[in-house]
Amino acid sequence: MRLAEALQLRSDLQKRIYQLQERLNQNATVQEGEKPAEDPVALLHELDGCIAQLEELMERINRTNSQTVTAEGTLTALLAKRDCLKIKVEAYREFLRQASGLSRRATRSEIKILSTISVQDYQKQVDQMSAQLRQVDGAIQAANWTTELL
């Protein structure tokens, strides 16, 4: 199985676990004299099985990520770099959105609101970081489709 396929399976398992949790919650209580729509014990067993599968799959994915080396470094290092770049780009974009939102004055006596930075200069930095993020993400995706799961 390729790493990319394992990642898709992990996502499917996580969705299935969430759905099972919802179904369990819906069948946790019933009115006296009534039966639940689904057997909570059977749902718990199914949940336990899915969680066990997920744990094994996550271990294999993590092992594969740490042992797979690309031209840019291990997949683990690339994932950390991508995640941190995402955080940085999002923080900069939000800051620039706030810095760009200058208020209009109706009269000269109203308080003038100014940006604390050059939005244009920082927007160029965000564009460069976004390009780097796309490059790192592309390297991760390429490795995911060429790497066998350990």
Short mmCIF file of N, CA, C and O in Angstrom, two decimals, residues 61-115:
data_model
loop_
_atom_site.label_atom_id
_atom_site.label_comp_id
_atom_site.label_asym_id
_atom_site.label_seq_id
_atom_site.Cartn_x
_atom_site.Cartn_y
_atom_site.Cartn_z
N ILE A 61 2.21 4.86 9.48
CA ILE A 61 2.38 6.13 8.75
C ILE A 61 3.53 6.93 9.37
O ILE A 61 4.40 7.44 8.66
N ASN A 62 3.54 7.03 10.69
CA ASN A 62 4.59 7.79 11.37
C ASN A 62 5.97 7.17 11.14
O ASN A 62 6.95 7.88 10.92
N ARG A 63 6.02 5.84 11.20
CA ARG A 63 7.29 5.15 10.95
C ARG A 63 7.76 5.43 9.52
O ARG A 63 8.93 5.72 9.28
N THR A 64 6.85 5.34 8.58
CA THR A 64 7.19 5.59 7.17
C THR A 64 7.65 7.03 6.99
O THR A 64 8.66 7.29 6.31
N ASN A 65 6.94 7.98 7.58
CA ASN A 65 7.32 9.39 7.46
C ASN A 65 8.71 9.67 8.02
O ASN A 65 9.47 10.44 7.46
N SER A 66 9.03 9.03 9.14
CA SER A 66 10.33 9.30 9.76
C SER A 66 11.49 8.62 9.03
O SER A 66 12.62 9.08 9.11
N GLN A 67 11.19 7.55 8.29
CA GLN A 67 12.25 6.82 7.60
C GLN A 67 12.36 7.16 6.11
O GLN A 67 13.30 6.74 5.46
N THR A 68 11.41 7.91 5.59
CA THR A 68 11.44 8.28 4.18
C THR A 68 12.20 9.58 4.02
O THR A 68 11.85 10.61 4.60
N VAL A 69 13.26 9.52 3.21
CA VAL A 69 14.10 10.69 2.99
C VAL A 69 13.91 11.17 1.55
O VAL A 69 14.00 10.39 0.62
N THR A 70 13.62 12.46 1.42
CA THR A 70 13.51 13.09 0.11
C THR A 70 14.70 14.04 -0.06
O THR A 70 15.52 14.18 0.86
N ALA A 71 14.75 14.70 -1.19
CA ALA A 71 15.83 15.66 -1.43
C ALA A 71 15.77 16.81 -0.42
O ALA A 71 16.79 17.42 -0.11
N GLU A 72 14.59 17.09 0.11
CA GLU A 72 14.40 18.19 1.06
C GLU A 72 14.52 17.75 2.52
O GLU A 72 14.44 18.56 3.42
N GLY A 73 14.67 16.45 2.78
CA GLY A 73 14.77 15.93 4.14
C GLY A 73 13.75 14.83 4.36
O GLY A 73 13.09 14.37 3.43
N THR A 74 13.60 14.40 5.60
CA THR A 74 12.62 13.35 5.90
C THR A 74 11.21 13.90 5.72
O THR A 74 10.98 15.11 5.80
N LEU A 75 10.28 12.99 5.51
CA LEU A 75 8.88 13.42 5.41
C LEU A 75 8.42 14.06 6.71
O LEU A 75 7.67 15.03 6.69
N THR A 76 8.90 13.55 7.83
CA THR A 76 8.54 14.15 9.12
C THR A 76 8.97 15.61 9.19
O THR A 76 8.20 16.47 9.62
N ALA A 77 10.18 15.89 8.73
CA ALA A 77 10.68 17.26 8.73
C ALA A 77 9.88 18.13 7.77
O ALA A 77 9.55 19.28 8.08
N LEU A 78 9.54 17.57 6.61
CA LEU A 78 8.75 18.33 5.64
C LEU A 78 7.35 18.63 6.18
O LEU A 78 6.82 19.73 5.96
N LEU A 79 6.76 17.67 6.86
CA LEU A 79 5.43 17.88 7.45
C LEU A 79 5.47 18.99 8.51
O LEU A 79 4.58 19.84 8.57
N ALA A 80 6.49 18.97 9.34
CA ALA A 80 6.64 20.02 10.36
C ALA A 80 6.82 21.38 9.70
O ALA A 80 6.22 22.38 10.12
N LYS A 81 7.65 21.41 8.65
CA LYS A 81 7.89 22.67 7.93
C LYS A 81 6.59 23.18 7.31
O LYS A 81 6.26 24.35 7.40
N ARG A 82 5.83 22.28 6.66
CA ARG A 82 4.57 22.67 6.04
C ARG A 82 3.59 23.20 7.08
O ARG A 82 2.97 24.25 6.88
N ASP A 83 3.45 22.49 8.19
CA ASP A 83 2.49 22.91 9.22
C ASP A 83 2.85 24.29 9.79
O ASP A 83 1.97 25.13 10.00
N CYS A 84 4.12 24.52 10.02
CA CYS A 84 4.55 25.81 10.56
C CYS A 84 4.42 26.93 9.52
O CYS A 84 4.05 28.05 9.86
N LEU A 85 4.70 26.61 8.27
CA LEU A 85 4.50 27.61 7.21
C LEU A 85 3.03 27.99 7.09
O LEU A 85 2.70 29.16 6.90
N LYS A 86 2.13 27.02 7.22
CA LYS A 86 0.70 27.30 7.17
C LYS A 86 0.31 28.28 8.28
O LYS A 86 -0.43 29.24 8.05
N ILE A 87 0.80 28.01 9.48
CA ILE A 87 0.49 28.88 10.62
C ILE A 87 1.01 30.29 10.36
O ILE A 87 0.31 31.28 10.59
N LYS A 88 2.24 30.39 9.86
CA LYS A 88 2.85 31.68 9.62
C LYS A 88 2.10 32.45 8.53
O LYS A 88 1.80 33.64 8.70
N VAL A 89 1.78 31.78 7.43
CA VAL A 89 1.07 32.44 6.34
C VAL A 89 -0.30 32.93 6.81
O VAL A 89 -0.70 34.06 6.52
N GLU A 90 -1.02 32.09 7.55
CA GLU A 90 -2.33 32.49 8.05
C GLU A 90 -2.23 33.68 9.00
O GLU A 90 -3.05 34.60 8.93
N ALA A 91 -1.24 33.68 9.88
CA ALA A 91 -1.07 34.79 10.82
C ALA A 91 -0.74 36.09 10.08
O ALA A 91 -1.31 37.15 10.38
N TYR A 92 0.17 36.01 9.11
CA TYR A 92 0.53 37.19 8.33
C TYR A 92 -0.66 37.70 7.54
O TYR A 92 -0.90 38.91 7.47
N ARG A 93 -1.41 36.79 6.92
CA ARG A 93 -2.57 37.22 6.11
C ARG A 93 -3.59 37.94 6.98
O ARG A 93 -4.14 38.96 6.58
N GLU A 94 -3.87 37.39 8.16
CA GLU A 94 -4.84 38.04 9.05
C GLU A 94 -4.32 39.40 9.51
O GLU A 94 -5.07 40.37 9.55
N PHE A 95 -3.04 39.47 9.84
CA PHE A 95 -2.45 40.75 10.24
C PHE A 95 -2.55 41.77 9.11
O PHE A 95 -2.93 42.92 9.32
N LEU A 96 -2.24 41.35 7.90
CA LEU A 96 -2.32 42.26 6.75
C LEU A 96 -3.77 42.67 6.46
O LEU A 96 -4.03 43.81 6.06
N ARG A 97 -4.70 41.77 6.68
CA ARG A 97 -6.11 42.13 6.51
C ARG A 97 -6.50 43.23 7.51
O ARG A 97 -7.16 44.20 7.15
N GLN A 98 -6.02 43.08 8.75
CA GLN A 98 -6.30 44.10 9.75
C GLN A 98 -5.60 45.42 9.42
O GLN A 98 -6.18 46.49 9.56
N ALA A 99 -4.35 45.32 8.96
CA ALA A 99 -3.58 46.53 8.65
C ALA A 99 -4.12 47.24 7.42
O ALA A 99 -3.94 48.45 7.26
N SER A 100 -4.80 46.52 6.54
CA SER A 100 -5.35 47.12 5.32
C SER A 100 -6.70 47.78 5.55
O SER A 100 -7.14 48.58 4.73
N GLY A 101 -7.34 47.47 6.64
CA GLY A 101 -8.68 47.97 6.90
C GLY A 101 -8.67 49.37 7.49
O GLY A 101 -9.03 49.55 8.65
N LEU A 102 -8.28 50.34 6.73
CA LEU A 102 -8.26 51.72 7.22
C LEU A 102 -9.66 52.30 7.17
O LEU A 102 -10.42 52.07 6.24
N SER A 103 -10.01 53.08 8.19
CA SER A 103 -11.34 53.67 8.24
C SER A 103 -11.36 55.00 7.49
O SER A 103 -10.35 55.69 7.39
N ARG A 104 -12.50 55.32 6.98
CA ARG A 104 -12.69 56.57 6.24
C ARG A 104 -13.15 57.66 7.22
O ARG A 104 -13.88 57.40 8.16
N ARG A 105 -12.69 58.87 6.95
CA ARG A 105 -13.10 60.00 7.78
C ARG A 105 -14.11 60.84 7.02
O ARG A 105 -13.93 61.11 5.83
N ALA A 106 -15.16 61.25 7.71
CA ALA A 106 -16.16 62.12 7.09
C ALA A 106 -15.72 63.58 7.17
O ALA A 106 -15.99 64.37 6.27
N THR A 107 -15.02 63.93 8.24
CA THR A 107 -14.55 65.31 8.40
C THR A 107 -13.09 65.29 8.84
O THR A 107 -12.58 64.29 9.32
N ARG A 108 -12.42 66.43 8.71
CA ARG A 108 -11.01 66.53 9.07
C ARG A 108 -10.78 66.39 10.58
O ARG A 108 -9.70 66.07 11.03
N SER A 109 -11.81 66.63 11.37
CA SER A 109 -11.64 66.59 12.83
C SER A 109 -11.72 65.16 13.39
O SER A 109 -11.40 64.96 14.56
N GLU A 110 -12.12 64.20 12.60
CA GLU A 110 -12.18 62.83 13.08
C GLU A 110 -10.78 62.25 13.19
O GLU A 110 -9.85 62.67 12.51
N ILE A 111 -10.64 61.27 14.06
CA ILE A 111 -9.34 60.63 14.27
C ILE A 111 -8.95 59.86 13.02
O ILE A 111 -9.74 59.13 12.44
N LYS A 112 -7.70 60.02 12.63
CA LYS A 112 -7.19 59.34 11.45
C LYS A 112 -6.54 58.03 11.88
O LYS A 112 -5.72 57.99 12.78
N ILE A 113 -6.92 56.94 11.23
CA ILE A 113 -6.39 55.61 11.52
C ILE A 113 -5.39 55.25 10.42
O ILE A 113 -5.72 55.29 9.24
N LEU A 114 -4.18 54.87 10.83
CA LEU A 114 -3.13 54.54 9.86
C LEU A 114 -2.61 53.12 10.11
O LEU A 114 -2.64 52.62 11.23
N SER A 115 -2.09 52.52 9.07
CA SER A 115 -1.47 51.21 9.19
C SER A 115 -0.12 51.37 9.87
O SER A 115 0.59 52.35 9.67
#
